[in-house]
Tab-separated table of C-alpha atoms in Angstrom:
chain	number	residue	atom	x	y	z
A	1	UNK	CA	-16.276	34.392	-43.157
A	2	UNK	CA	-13.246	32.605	-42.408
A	3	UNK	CA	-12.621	28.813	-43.569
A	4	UNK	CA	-13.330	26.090	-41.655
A	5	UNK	CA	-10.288	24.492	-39.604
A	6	UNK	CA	-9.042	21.092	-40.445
A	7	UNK	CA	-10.569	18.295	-38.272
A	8	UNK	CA	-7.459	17.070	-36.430
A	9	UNK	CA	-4.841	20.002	-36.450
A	10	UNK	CA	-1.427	18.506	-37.459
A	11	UNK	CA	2.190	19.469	-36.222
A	12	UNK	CA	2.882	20.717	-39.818
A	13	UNK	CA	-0.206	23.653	-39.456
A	14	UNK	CA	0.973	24.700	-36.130
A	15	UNK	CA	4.745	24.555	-38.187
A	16	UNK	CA	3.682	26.486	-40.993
A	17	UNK	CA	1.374	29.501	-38.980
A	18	UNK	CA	4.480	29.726	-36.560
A	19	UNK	CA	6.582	30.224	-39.439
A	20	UNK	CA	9.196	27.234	-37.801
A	21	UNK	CA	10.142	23.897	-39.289
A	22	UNK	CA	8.372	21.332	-38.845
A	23	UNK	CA	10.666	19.416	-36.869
A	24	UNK	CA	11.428	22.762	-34.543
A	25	UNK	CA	7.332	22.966	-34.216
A	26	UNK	CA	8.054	19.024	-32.837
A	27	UNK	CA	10.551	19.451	-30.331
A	28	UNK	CA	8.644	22.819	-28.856
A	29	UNK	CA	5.414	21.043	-28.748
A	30	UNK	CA	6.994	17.476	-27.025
A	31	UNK	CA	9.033	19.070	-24.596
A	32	UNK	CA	12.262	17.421	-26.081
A	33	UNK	CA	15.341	18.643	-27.465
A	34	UNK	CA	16.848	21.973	-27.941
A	35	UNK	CA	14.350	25.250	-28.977
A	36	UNK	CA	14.968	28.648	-28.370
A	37	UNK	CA	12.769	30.413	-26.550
A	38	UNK	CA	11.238	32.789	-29.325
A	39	UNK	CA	10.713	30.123	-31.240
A	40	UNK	CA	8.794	27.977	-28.460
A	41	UNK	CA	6.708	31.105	-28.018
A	42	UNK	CA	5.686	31.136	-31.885
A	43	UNK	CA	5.015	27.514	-31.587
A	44	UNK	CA	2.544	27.646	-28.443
A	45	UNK	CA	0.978	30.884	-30.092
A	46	UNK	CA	0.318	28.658	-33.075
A	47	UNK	CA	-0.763	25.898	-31.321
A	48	UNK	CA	-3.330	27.776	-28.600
A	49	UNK	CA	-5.104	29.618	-32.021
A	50	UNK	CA	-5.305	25.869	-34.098
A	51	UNK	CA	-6.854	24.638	-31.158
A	52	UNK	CA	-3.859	21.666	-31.530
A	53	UNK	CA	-3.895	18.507	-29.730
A	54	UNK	CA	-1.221	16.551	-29.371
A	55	UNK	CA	-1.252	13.028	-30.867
A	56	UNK	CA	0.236	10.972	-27.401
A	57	UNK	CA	1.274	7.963	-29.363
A	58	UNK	CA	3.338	9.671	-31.623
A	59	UNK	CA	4.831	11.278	-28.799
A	60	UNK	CA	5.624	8.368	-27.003
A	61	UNK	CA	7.034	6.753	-30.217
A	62	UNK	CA	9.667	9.645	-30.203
A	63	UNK	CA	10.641	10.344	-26.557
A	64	UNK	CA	10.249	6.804	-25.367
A	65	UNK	CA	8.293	6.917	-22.303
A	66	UNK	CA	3.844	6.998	-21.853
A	67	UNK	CA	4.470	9.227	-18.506
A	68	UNK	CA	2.087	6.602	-17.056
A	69	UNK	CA	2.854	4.650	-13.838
A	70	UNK	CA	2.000	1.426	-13.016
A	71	UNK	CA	0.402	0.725	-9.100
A	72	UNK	CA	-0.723	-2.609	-8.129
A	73	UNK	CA	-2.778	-2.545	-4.827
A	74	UNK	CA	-3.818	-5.866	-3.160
A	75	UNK	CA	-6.954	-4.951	-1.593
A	76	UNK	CA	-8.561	-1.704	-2.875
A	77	UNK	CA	-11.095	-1.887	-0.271
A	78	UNK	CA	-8.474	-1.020	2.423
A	79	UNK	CA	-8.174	2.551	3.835
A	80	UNK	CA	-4.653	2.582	4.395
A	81	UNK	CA	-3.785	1.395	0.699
A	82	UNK	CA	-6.869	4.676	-0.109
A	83	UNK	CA	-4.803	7.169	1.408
A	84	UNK	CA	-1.257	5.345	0.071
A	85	UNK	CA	-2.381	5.587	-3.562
A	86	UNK	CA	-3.678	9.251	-3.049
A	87	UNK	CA	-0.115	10.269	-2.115
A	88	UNK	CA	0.984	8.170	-4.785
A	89	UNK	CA	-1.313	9.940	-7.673
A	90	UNK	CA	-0.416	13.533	-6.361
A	91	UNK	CA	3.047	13.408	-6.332
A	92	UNK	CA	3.301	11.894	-9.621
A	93	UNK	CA	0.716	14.087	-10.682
A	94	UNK	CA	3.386	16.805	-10.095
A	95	UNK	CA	6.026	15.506	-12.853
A	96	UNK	CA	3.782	14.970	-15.414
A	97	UNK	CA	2.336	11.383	-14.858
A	98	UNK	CA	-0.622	9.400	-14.803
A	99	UNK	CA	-1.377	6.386	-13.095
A	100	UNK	CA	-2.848	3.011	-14.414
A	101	UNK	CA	-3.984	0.969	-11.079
A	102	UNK	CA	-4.824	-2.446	-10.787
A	103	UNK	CA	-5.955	-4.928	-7.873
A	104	UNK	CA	-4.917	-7.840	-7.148
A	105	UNK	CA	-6.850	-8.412	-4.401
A	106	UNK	CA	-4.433	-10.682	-2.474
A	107	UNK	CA	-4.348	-13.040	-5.701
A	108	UNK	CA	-1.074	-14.164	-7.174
A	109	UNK	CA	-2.679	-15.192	-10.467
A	110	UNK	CA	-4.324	-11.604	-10.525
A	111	UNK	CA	-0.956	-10.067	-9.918
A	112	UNK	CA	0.116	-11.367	-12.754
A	113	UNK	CA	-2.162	-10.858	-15.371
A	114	UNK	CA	-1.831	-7.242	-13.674
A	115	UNK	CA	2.172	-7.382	-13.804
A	116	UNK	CA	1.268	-8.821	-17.871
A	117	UNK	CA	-1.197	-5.840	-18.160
A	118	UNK	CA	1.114	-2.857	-17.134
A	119	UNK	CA	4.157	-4.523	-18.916
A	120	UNK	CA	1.703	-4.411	-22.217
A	121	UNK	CA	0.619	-0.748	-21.680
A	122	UNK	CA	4.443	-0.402	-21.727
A	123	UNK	CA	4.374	1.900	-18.219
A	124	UNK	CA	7.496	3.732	-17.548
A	125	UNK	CA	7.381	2.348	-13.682
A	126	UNK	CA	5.782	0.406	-11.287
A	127	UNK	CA	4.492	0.746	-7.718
A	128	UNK	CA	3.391	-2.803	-6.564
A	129	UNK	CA	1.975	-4.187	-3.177
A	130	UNK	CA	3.075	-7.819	-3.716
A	131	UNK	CA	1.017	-10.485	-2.756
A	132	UNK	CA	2.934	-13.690	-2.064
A	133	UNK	CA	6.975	-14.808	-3.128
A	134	UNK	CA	5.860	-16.656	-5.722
A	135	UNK	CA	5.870	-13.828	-8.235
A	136	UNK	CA	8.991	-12.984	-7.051
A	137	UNK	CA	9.925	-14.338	-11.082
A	138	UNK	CA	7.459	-12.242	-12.701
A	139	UNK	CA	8.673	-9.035	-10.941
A	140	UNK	CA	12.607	-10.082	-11.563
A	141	UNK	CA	12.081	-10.583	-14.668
A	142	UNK	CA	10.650	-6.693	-15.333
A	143	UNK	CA	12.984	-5.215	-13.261
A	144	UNK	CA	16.174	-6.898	-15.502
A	145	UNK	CA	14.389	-5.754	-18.606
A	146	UNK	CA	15.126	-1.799	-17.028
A	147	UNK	CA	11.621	-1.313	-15.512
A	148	UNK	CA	11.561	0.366	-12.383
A	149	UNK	CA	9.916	-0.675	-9.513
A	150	UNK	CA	9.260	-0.009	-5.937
A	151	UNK	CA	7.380	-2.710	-3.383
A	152	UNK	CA	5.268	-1.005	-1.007
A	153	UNK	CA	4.150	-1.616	2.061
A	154	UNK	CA	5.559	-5.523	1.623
A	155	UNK	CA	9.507	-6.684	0.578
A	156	UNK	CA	10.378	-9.582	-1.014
A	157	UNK	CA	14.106	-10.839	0.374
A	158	UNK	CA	16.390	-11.161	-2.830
A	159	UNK	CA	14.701	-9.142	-5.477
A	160	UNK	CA	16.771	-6.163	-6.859
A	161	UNK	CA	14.231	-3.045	-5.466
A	162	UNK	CA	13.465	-0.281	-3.678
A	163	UNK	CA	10.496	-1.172	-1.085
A	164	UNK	CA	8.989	1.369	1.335
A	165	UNK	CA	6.980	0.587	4.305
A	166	UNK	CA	6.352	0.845	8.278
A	167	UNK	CA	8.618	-0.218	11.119
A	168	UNK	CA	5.818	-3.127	11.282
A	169	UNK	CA	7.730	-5.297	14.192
A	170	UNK	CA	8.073	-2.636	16.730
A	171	UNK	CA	4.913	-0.890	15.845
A	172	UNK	CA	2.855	-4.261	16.995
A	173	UNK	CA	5.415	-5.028	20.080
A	174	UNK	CA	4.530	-0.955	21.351
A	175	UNK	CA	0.837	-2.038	20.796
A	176	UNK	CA	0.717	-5.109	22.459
A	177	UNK	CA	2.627	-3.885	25.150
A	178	UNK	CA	-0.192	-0.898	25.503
A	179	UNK	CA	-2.517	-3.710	26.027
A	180	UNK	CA	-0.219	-5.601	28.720
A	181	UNK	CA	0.091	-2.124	30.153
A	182	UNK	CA	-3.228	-1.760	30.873
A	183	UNK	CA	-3.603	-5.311	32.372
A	184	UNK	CA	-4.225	-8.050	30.194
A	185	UNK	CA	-2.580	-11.066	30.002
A	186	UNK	CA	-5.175	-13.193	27.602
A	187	UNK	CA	-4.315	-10.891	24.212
A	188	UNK	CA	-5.374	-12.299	20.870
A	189	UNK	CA	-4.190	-11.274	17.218
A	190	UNK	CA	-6.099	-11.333	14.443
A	191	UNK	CA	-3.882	-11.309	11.761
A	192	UNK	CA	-5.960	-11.397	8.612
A	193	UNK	CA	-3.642	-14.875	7.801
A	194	UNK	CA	-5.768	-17.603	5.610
A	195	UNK	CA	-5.640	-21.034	6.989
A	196	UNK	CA	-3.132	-22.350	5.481
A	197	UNK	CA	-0.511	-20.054	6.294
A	198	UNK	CA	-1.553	-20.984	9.928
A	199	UNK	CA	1.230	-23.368	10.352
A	200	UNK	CA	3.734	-20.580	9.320
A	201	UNK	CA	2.585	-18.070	12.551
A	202	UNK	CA	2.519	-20.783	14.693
A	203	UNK	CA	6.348	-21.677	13.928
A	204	UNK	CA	7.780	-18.097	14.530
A	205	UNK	CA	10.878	-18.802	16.669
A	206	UNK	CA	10.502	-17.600	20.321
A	207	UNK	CA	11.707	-14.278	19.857
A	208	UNK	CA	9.963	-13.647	16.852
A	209	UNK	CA	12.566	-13.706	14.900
A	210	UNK	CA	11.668	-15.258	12.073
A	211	UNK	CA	9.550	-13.583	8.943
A	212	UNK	CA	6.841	-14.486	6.416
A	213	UNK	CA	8.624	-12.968	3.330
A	214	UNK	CA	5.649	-11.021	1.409
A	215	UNK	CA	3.030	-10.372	3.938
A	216	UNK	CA	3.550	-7.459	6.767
A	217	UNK	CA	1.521	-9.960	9.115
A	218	UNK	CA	4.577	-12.073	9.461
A	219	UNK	CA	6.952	-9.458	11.204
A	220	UNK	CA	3.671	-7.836	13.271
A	221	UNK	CA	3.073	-11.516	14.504
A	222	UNK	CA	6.767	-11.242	15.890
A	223	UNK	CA	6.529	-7.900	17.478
A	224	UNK	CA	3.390	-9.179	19.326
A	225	UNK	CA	5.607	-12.321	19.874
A	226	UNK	CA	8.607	-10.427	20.966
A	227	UNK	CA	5.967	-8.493	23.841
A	228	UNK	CA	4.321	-11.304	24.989
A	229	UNK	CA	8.024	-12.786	25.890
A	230	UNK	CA	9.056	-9.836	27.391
A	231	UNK	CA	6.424	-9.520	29.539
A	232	UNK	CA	6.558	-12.846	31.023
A	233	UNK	CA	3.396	-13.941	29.348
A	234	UNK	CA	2.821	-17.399	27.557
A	235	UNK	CA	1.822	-17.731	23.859
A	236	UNK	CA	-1.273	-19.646	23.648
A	237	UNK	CA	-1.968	-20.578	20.047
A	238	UNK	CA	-5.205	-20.570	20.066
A	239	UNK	CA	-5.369	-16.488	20.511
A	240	UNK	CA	-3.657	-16.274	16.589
A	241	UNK	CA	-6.656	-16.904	14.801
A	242	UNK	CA	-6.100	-17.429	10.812
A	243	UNK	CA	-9.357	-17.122	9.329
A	244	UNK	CA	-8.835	-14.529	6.695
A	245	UNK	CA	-8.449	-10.862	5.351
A	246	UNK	CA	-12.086	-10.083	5.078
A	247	UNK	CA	-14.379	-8.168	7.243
A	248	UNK	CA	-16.444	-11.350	7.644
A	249	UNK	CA	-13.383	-13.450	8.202
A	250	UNK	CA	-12.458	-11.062	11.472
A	251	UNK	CA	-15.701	-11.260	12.834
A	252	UNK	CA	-15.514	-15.395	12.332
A	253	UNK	CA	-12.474	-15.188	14.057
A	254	UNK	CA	-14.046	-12.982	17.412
A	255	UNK	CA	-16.529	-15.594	17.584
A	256	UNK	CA	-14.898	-18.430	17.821
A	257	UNK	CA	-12.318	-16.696	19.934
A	258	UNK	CA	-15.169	-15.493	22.841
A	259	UNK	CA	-16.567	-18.594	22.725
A	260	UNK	CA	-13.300	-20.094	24.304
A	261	UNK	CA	-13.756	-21.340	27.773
A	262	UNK	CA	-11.205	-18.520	28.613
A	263	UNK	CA	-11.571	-16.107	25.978
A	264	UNK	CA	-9.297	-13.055	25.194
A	265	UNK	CA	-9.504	-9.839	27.146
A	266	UNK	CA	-8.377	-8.111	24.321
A	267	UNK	CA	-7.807	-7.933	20.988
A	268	UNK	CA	-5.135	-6.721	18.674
A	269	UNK	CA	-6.154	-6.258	14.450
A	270	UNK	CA	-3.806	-5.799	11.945
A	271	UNK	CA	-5.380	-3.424	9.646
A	272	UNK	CA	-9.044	-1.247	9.844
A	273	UNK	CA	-11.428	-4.187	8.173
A	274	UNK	CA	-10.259	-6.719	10.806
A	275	UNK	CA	-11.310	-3.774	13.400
A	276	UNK	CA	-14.358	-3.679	11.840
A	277	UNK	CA	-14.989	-7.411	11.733
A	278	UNK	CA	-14.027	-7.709	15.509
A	279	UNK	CA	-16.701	-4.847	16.662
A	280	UNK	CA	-19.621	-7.205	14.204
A	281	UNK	CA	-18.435	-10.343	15.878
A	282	UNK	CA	-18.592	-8.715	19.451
A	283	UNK	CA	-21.757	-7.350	18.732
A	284	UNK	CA	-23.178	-10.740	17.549
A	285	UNK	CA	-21.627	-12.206	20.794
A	286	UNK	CA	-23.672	-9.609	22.563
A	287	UNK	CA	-20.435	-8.401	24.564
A	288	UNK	CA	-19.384	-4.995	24.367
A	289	UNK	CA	-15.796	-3.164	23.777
A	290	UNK	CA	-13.885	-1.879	26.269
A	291	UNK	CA	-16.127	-3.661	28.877
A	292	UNK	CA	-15.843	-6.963	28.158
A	293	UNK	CA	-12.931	-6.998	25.896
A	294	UNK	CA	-10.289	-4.522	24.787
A	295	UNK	CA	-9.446	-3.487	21.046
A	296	UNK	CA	-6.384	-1.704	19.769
A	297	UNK	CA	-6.417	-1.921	15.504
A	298	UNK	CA	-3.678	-0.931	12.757
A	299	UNK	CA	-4.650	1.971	10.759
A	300	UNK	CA	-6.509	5.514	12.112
A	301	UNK	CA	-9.430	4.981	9.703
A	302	UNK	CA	-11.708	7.976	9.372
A	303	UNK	CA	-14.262	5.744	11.333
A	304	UNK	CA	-12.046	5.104	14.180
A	305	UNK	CA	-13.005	7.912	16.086
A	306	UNK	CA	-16.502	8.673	15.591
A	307	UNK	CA	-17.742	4.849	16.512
A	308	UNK	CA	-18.818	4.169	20.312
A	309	UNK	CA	-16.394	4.090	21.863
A	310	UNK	CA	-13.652	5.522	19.868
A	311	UNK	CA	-10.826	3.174	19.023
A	312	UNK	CA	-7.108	3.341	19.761
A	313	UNK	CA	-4.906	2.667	17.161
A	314	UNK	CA	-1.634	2.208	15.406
A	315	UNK	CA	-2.012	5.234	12.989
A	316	UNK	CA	0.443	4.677	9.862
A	317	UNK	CA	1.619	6.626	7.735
A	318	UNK	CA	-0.570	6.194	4.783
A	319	UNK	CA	-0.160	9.295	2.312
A	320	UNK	CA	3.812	9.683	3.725
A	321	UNK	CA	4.241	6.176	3.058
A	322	UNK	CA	2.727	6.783	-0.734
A	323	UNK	CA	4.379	9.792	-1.487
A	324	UNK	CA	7.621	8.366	-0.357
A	325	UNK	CA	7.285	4.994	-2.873
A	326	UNK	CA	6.633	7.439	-5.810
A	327	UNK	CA	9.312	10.048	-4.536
A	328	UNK	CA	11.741	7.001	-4.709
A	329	UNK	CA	9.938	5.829	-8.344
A	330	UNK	CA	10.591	9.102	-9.679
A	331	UNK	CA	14.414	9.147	-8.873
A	332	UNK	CA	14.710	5.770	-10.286
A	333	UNK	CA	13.203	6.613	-13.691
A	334	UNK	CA	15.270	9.762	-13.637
A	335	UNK	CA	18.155	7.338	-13.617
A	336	UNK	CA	19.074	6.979	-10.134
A	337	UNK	CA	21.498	3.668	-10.322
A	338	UNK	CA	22.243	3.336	-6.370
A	339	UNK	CA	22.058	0.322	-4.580
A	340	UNK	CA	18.081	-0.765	-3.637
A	341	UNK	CA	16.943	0.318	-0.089
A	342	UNK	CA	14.462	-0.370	2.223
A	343	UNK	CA	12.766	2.712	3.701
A	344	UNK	CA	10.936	2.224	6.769
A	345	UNK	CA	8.436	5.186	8.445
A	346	UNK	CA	7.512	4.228	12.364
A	347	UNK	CA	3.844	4.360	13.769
A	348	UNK	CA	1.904	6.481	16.414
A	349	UNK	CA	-0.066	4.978	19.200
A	350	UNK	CA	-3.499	7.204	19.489
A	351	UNK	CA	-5.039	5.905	22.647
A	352	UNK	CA	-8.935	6.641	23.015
A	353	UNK	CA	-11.227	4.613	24.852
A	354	UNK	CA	-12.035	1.090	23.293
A	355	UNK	CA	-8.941	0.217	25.686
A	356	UNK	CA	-9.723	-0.575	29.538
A	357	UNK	CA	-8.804	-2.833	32.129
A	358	UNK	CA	-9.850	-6.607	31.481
A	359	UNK	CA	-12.968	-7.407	33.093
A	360	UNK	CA	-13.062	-9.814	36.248
C-alpha cells in the first residue's frame, strides 16, 4: 500500500519529486521568471501526480497582482449593462482574469463603498459605470495611486481615463427623426431623469449643445433636441418627463403624459425598462401602440421582438461595447501609458412595427 499524501501539497513536495529547487519549482508553477522548459515539464509532472494546488495568496504576494478585475454596474437589472458585462467577463476570461462585480444601482454612496470594496480586494483594474460627478474624487484618487480604470458607457469631463461608449447624441437625433419621418410632430422622451435633475434637461441650450456630465441621458436629450430644431418643430416641456429610471417610473410618466389635453403621438425611451414601463402605462391607459401612439426604445432587448407588435429600436452595441472597455483595461494594465481616449461605437435603427403614422 502506498502512504497517504500530505493534506495540502506544498511547493517544496512538488520541488523535491521533480528533483528542482525549490525556488525553480516556484517560478514554473507561478508563471514568473525564467525556467527552462525541461525543467517546467518536471515541475507540472510533479505537480499533476501530488494533486498540487496552488496557494493564490502567496502568489499574489510574489507577482503583485490578484488577476481579478473590478466592474461596477449601475443598474444590474438592465439588459444592455447584461450583455456589456458578458463581453466584459469573456474577454478577460481569456488573459487569465476574474471579475469581482458590484452595483451601484444609480447610488453615489453605493459607488463608493463599491469603489472602497474593490480598492480593499486590491483588484488589478477597474471597469466602472459611474453614477453621478460627485465621485469624480473617489475615482481620481485610485487612478493617481496607478489603478487602472476605464468608464463605460458614461465619461466624466476632467478625470484622467479611458471611457468607452455609444455615439449617444446622434443615435437619439436619427431616432427622433425616424419618428418625425413618419409624421409626428407631438414626440415625448422619457429619459429615465429623477426629478430633480428636471431643471438640468429643461436648460439644454437650443441646439442641444450643452451636456449632463455623468449620465448618457444628457447628450440623448440633445440629439432629440438637435431633431426637433431641425425639423421645424417646437420643444414643449412638458413631453420630457423626469420621473425616474424604474420600470414603474416609465409607466408613471406615460400616464401622466396621455392624460395631457394633447398628448404625445409618440414616444421615444432611453433604455429597454423605460420601453417596458411605457407599453404598462399604455396598457393601463387602455390605448394601444402603434395605433394610438408610436414607440421607438434604446436597446434591442431579447423581448423587443417577440411582444405585439414588435418594437423598433436603437440596437447598441452591448457585448462590442464590453469587450472593447476590457480590451482597453487589458492594455492599460499591460502598461500602456498613452494619453486617455474616448471610444465611441454608433447605433442601428431596427424598424418593426410599434412605429406608424400618428392617429387623427
Amino acid at each position: 500500500m502506498s502512504s497517504p499524501r500530505p493534506l495540502a501539497v506544498t511547493v517544496n513536495d512538488v520541488a523535491r519529486l521533480a528533483g528542482v529547487s525549490v525556488a525553480t519549482a516556484a517560478r514554473a508553477l507561478g508563471n514568473y521568471g525564467s525556467v527552462s522548459s525541461r525543467s517546467r515539464e518536471s515541475v507540472e509532472s510533479a505537480a499533476a501526480e501530488l494533486g498540487y494546488r496552488p496557494n493564490m495568496v502567496a502568489r499574489c504576494m510574489i507577482t503583485k497582482t490578484t488577476h481579478t478585475v473590478g466592474v461596477i454596474l449601475s443598474d444590474i437589472e438592465n439588459s444592455f449593462f447584461i450583455r456589456a458585462l458578458r463581453g466584459i467577463t469573456d474577454r478577460l476570461a481569456e488573459s487569465g482574469y476574474d471579475v469581482l462585480l458590484a452595483n451601484s444601482d444609480e447610488d453615489p454612496d453605493k459607488e463608493h463603498r463599491a469603489l472602497q470594496l474593490m480598492a480593499a480586494r486590491q483588484v488589478d483594474g477597474l471597469i466602472v459605470v459611474p453614477t453621478e460627478a460627485s465621485e469624480r474624487a473617489a475615482l481620481a484618487e485610485l487612478i493617481e495611486g496607478g489603478l487602472p480604470v476605464v468608464l463605460l458607457d458614461r465619461r466624466l469631463d476632467g478625470l484622467d481615463a479611458d471611457s468607452v461608449g455609444l455615439r449617444n447624441r446622434r443615435a437619439a437625433k436619427e431616432a427622433t427623426e425616424h419618428l418625425v419621418k413618419a409624421g409626428h410632430r407631438r414626440i415625448a422622451l422619457i429619459t429615465g431623469a429623477t426629478p430633480d435633475q428636471q431643471d438640468e434637461l429643461l436648460n439644454l441650450d437650443k441646439a442641444g449643445l450643452k451636456r449632463i456630465e455623468a449620465r448618457t441621458f444628457g447628450t440623448r436629450t440633445a440629439g432629440y433636441r438637435e431633431a426637433l430644431d431641425d425639423s421645424g418643430i417646437d420643444f414643449d416641456p412638458r413631453y420630457l418627463p423626469a420621473y425616474g429610471f424604474r420600470l414603474d417610473d416609465a409607466c408613471a410618466a406615460t400616464l401622466a403624459l396621455m392624460a395631457l389635453p394633447t398628448p404625445p403621438t409618440a414616444i421615444l425611451t432611453l433604455d429597454s425598462v423605460l420601453t417596458l414601463g411605457v407599453l404598462r402605462g399604455l396598457t393601463q391607459a387602455g390605448l394601444k401602440c402603434p395605433d394610438d401612439c408610436s414607440i421607438v426604445g434604446f436597446d434591442d432587448a431579447e423581448w423587443a421582438e417577440v411582444v405585439n407588435p414588435p418594437i423598433t429600436v436603437m440596437s447598441q452595441p452591448a457585448l462590442e461595447l464590453g469587450v472593447e472597455a476590457a480590451d482597453r483595461l487589458l492594455r492599460r494594465m499591460q502598461g500602456d501609458s498613452l494619453k486617455p481616449e474616448a471610444i465611441r461605437l454608433g447605433a442601428t435603427l431596427v424598424e418593426r412595427r410599434s412605429v406608424a403614422a400618428p392617429p387623427r
